[in-house]
Every structure is written in C-alpha cells, then in structure tokens.
PDB file of C-alpha atoms in Angstrom:
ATOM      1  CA  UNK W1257      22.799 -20.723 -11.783  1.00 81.00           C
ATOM      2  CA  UNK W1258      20.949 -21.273  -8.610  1.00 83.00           C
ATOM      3  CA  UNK W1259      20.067 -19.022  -5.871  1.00 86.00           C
ATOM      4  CA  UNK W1260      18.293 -19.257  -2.599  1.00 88.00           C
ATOM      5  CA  UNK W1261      16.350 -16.441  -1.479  1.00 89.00           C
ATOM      6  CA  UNK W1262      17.035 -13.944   0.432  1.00 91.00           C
ATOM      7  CA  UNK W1263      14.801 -10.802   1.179  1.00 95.00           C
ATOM      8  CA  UNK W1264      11.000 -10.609   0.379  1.00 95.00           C
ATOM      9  CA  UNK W1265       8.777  -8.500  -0.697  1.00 96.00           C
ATOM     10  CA  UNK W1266       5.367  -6.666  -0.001  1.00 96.00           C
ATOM     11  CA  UNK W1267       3.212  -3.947   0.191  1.00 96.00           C
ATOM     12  CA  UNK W1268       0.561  -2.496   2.247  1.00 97.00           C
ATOM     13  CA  UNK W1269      -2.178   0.061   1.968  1.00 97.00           C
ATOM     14  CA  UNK W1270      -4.735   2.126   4.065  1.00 97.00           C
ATOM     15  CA  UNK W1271      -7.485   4.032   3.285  1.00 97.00           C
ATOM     16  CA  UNK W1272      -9.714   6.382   4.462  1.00 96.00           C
ATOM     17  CA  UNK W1273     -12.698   8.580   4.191  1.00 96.00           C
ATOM     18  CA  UNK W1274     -13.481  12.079   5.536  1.00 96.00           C
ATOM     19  CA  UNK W1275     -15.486  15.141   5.083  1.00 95.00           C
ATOM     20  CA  UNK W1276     -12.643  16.775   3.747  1.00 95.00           C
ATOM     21  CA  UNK W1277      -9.346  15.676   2.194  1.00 96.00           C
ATOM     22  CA  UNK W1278      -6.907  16.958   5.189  1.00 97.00           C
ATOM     23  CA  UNK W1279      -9.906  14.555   7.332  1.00 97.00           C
ATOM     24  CA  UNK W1280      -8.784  11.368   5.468  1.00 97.00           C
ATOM     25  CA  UNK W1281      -5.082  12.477   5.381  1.00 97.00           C
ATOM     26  CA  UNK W1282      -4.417  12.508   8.977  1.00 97.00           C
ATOM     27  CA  UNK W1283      -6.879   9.321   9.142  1.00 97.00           C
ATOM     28  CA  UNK W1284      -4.485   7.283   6.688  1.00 98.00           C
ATOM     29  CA  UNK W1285      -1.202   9.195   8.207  1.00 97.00           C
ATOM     30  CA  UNK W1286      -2.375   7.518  11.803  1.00 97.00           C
ATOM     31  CA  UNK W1287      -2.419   3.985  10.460  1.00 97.00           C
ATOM     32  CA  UNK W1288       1.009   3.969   7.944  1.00 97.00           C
ATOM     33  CA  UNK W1289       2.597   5.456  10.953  1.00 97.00           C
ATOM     34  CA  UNK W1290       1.298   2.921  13.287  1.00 97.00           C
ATOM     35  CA  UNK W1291       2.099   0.044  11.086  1.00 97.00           C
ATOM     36  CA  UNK W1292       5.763   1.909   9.929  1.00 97.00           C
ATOM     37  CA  UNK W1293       6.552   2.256  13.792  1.00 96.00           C
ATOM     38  CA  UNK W1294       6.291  -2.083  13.577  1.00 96.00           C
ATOM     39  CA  UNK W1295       8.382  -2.415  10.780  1.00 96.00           C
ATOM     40  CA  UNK W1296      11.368  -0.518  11.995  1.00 96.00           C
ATOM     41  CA  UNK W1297      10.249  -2.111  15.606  1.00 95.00           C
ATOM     42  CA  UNK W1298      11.171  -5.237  13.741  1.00 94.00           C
ATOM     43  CA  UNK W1299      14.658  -4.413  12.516  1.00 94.00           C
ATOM     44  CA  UNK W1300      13.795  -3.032   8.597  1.00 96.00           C
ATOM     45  CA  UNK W1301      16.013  -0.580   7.734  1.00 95.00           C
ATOM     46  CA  UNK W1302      14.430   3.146   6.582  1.00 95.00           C
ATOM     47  CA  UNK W1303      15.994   2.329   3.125  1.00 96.00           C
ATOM     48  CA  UNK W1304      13.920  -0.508   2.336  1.00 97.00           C
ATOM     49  CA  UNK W1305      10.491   1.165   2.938  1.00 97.00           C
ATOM     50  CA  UNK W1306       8.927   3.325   0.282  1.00 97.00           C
ATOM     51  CA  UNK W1307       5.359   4.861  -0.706  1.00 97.00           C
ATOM     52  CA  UNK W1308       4.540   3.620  -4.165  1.00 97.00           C
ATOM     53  CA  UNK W1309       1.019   4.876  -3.930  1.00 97.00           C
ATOM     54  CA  UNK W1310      -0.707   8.097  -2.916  1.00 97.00           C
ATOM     55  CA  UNK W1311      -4.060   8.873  -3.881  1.00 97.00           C
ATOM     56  CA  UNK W1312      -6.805  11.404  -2.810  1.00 97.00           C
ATOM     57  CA  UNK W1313     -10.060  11.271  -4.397  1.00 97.00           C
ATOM     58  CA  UNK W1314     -13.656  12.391  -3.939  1.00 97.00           C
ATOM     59  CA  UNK W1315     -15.829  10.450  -2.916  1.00 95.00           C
ATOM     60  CA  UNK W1316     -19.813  10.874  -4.473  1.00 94.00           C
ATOM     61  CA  UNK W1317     -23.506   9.785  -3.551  1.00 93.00           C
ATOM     62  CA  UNK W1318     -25.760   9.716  -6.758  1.00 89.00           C
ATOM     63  CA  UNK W1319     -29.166  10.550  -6.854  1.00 88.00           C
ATOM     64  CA  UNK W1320     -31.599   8.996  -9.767  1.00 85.00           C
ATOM     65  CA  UNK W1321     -33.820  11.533 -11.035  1.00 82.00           C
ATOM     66  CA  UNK W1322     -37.371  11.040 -10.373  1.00 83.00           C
ATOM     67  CA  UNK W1323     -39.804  10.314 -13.420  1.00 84.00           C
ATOM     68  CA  UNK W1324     -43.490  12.237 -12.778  1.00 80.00           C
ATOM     69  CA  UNK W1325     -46.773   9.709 -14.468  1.00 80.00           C
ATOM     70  CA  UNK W1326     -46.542  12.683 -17.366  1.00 78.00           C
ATOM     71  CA  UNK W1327     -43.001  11.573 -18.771  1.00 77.00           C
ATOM     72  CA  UNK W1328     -41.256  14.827 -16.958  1.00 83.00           C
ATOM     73  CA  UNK W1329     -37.935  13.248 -15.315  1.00 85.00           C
ATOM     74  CA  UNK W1330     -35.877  15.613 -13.338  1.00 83.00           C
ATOM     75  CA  UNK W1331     -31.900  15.030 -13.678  1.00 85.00           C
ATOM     76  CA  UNK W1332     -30.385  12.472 -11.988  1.00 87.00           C
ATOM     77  CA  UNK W1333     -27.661  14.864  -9.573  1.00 89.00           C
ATOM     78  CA  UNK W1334     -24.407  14.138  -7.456  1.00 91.00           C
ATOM     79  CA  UNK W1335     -23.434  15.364  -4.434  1.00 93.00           C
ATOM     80  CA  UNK W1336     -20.009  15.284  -2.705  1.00 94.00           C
ATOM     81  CA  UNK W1337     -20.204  13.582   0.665  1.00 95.00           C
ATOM     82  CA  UNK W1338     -16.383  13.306   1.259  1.00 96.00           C
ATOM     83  CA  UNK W1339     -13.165  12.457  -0.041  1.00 97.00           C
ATOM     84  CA  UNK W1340     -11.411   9.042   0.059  1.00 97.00           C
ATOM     85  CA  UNK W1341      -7.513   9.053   0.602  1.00 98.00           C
ATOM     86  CA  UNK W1342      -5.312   5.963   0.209  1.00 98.00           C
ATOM     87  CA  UNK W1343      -1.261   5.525   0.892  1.00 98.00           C
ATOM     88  CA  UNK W1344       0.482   2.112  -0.245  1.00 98.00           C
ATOM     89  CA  UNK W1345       4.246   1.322   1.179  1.00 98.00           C
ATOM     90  CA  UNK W1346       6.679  -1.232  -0.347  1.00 97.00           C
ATOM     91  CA  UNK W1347       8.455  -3.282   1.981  1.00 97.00           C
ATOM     92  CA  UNK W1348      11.582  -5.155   1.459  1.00 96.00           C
ATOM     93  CA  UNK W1349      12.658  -7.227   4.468  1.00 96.00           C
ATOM     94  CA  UNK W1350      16.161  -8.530   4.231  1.00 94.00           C
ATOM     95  CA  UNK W1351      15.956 -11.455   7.004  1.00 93.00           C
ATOM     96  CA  UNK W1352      13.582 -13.058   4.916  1.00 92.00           C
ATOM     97  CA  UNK W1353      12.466 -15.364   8.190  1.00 91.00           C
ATOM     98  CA  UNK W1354      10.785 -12.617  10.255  1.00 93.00           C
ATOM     99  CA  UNK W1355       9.073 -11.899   7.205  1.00 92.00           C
ATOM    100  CA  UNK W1356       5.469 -13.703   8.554  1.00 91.00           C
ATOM    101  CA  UNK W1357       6.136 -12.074  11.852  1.00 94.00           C
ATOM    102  CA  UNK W1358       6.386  -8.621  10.319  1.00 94.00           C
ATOM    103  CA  UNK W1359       2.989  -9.284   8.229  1.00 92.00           C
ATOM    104  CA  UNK W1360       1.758 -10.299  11.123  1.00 92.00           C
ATOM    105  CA  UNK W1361       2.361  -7.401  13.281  1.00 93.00           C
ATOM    106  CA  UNK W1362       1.303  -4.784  10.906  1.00 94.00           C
ATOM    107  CA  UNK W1363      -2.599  -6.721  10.604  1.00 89.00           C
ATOM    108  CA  UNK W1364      -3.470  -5.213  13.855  1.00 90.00           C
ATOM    109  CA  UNK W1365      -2.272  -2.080  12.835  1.00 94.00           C
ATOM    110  CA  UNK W1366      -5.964  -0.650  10.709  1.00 93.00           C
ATOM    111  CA  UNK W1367      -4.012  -1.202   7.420  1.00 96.00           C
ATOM    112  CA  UNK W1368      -6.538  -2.095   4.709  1.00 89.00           C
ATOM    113  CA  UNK W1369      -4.404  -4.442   2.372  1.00 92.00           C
ATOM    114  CA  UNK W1370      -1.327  -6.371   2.605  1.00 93.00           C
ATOM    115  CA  UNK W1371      -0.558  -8.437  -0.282  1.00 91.00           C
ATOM    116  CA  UNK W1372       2.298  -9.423  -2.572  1.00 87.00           C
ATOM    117  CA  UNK W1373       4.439 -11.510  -0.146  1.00 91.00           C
ATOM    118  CA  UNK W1374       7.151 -12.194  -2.595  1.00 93.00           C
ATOM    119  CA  UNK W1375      10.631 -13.748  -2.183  1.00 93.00           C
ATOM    120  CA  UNK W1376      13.474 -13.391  -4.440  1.00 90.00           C
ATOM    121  CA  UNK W1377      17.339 -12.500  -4.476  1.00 90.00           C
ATOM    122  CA  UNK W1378      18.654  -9.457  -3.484  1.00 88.00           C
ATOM    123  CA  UNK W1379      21.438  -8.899  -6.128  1.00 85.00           C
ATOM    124  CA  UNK W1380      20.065 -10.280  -9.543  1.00 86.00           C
ATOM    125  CA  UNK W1381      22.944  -8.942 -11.303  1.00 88.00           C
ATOM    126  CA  UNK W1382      25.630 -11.932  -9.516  1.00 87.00           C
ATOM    127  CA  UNK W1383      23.076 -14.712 -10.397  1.00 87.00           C
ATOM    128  CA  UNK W1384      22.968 -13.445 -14.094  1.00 89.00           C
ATOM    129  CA  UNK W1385      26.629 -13.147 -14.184  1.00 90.00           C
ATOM    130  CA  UNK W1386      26.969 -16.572 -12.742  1.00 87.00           C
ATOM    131  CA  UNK W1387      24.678 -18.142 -15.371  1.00 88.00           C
ATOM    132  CA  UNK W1388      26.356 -15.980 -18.202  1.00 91.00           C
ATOM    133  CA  UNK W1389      30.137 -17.511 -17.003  1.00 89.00           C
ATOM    134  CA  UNK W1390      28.266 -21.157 -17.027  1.00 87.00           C
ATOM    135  CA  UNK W1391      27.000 -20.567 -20.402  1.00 81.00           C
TER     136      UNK W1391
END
C-alpha cells in the first residue's frame, strides 16, 4: 500500500528560570501562550495541540570546599539560586503545507526548542487495511 502524507508533526519547548518556581511559571506560561496564540492564528485546531512535557526543577550553584596548607578541607556546599521550569507542546498540523510557515512563526515567539518536524498519515489503520486486502 502507498500513502502520501498528510499532517505533520512537532513539538516545541520553553524554558525558564526564576527565583522561585511561580517566577519561571508565568515566565514559560508567557511564551507557550505567545507561540499557542500563532498556531491557532494559523488555522490548527485546539484538538491537535497537547503538553507532553511539564517540568519544574531547582536549579543549584556548587561551591568546592576550600583545602587549608594543613590538609583541613571544609565541605564542598550547595546553594539554591532558583528554579528552572520547562513546558513542551505537540503539534499536529493537518494542512501539512503551512507546516514551515507555522515553524516559522512560532521562532520569534521566545520558544527554546522546536524539533521533530515529522510527516506521516493521518489514519494508519486504512493503509494497514489496504496492505492486509493486497496481501
């Protein structure tokens, strides 16, 4: 069986750091709704956009204990300086030629990744029935 194309496929991610984590949330909230408000600008449907990631971490500075001449070394410590939160959304765009155009738009957004432009067929499940009835 042999199919064309006919939606593809990515995802995008932003990140942030603040002092605290409701800092970095808004931060990262800002820029996927910025770059959401493009997609749907550009005609893709509420349906085919979902978060696959959400992540909130701290985010430490490590300082190397200091060794004295006599062989005393104090503890090497950690401090908390912030906390890092990253969102990633999974895009499916069904007219798979405004697909550049939607990648496109989103890069001036402040998104920190887009990757995975993939293209493939929509409804797997006729193709495999197709090849199946060939068989």
């Amino acid at each position: 069986a042999f199919a064309i194309p006919d939606v593809a496929m990515f995802t995008f991610s932003a990140s942030a750091t603040g002092k605290d984590v409701d800092d970095a949330q808004k931060q990262v909230t800002k820029i996927i709704e910025a770059a959401l408000g493009k997609v749907k600008e550009l005609g893709v449907d509420s349906k085919d956009v979902k978060t696959t990631d959400y992540s909130a971490n701290p985010k430490y500075e490590y300082i190397n204990g200091v060794c004295t001449s006599g062989g005393v070394c104090k503890p090497s410590t950690q401090n908390l300086i912030g906390y890092e939160v990253s969102q990633t959304i999974a895009v499916k765009v069904r007219k798979v030629d405004d697909a550049g155009k939607i990648l496109g738009a989103i890069g001036g957004t402040g998104v920190t990744n887009v990757s995975g432009l993939s293209f493939t067929v929509d409804d797997q499940t006729a193709i495999e029935r197709e090849a199946r009835e060939k068989a």
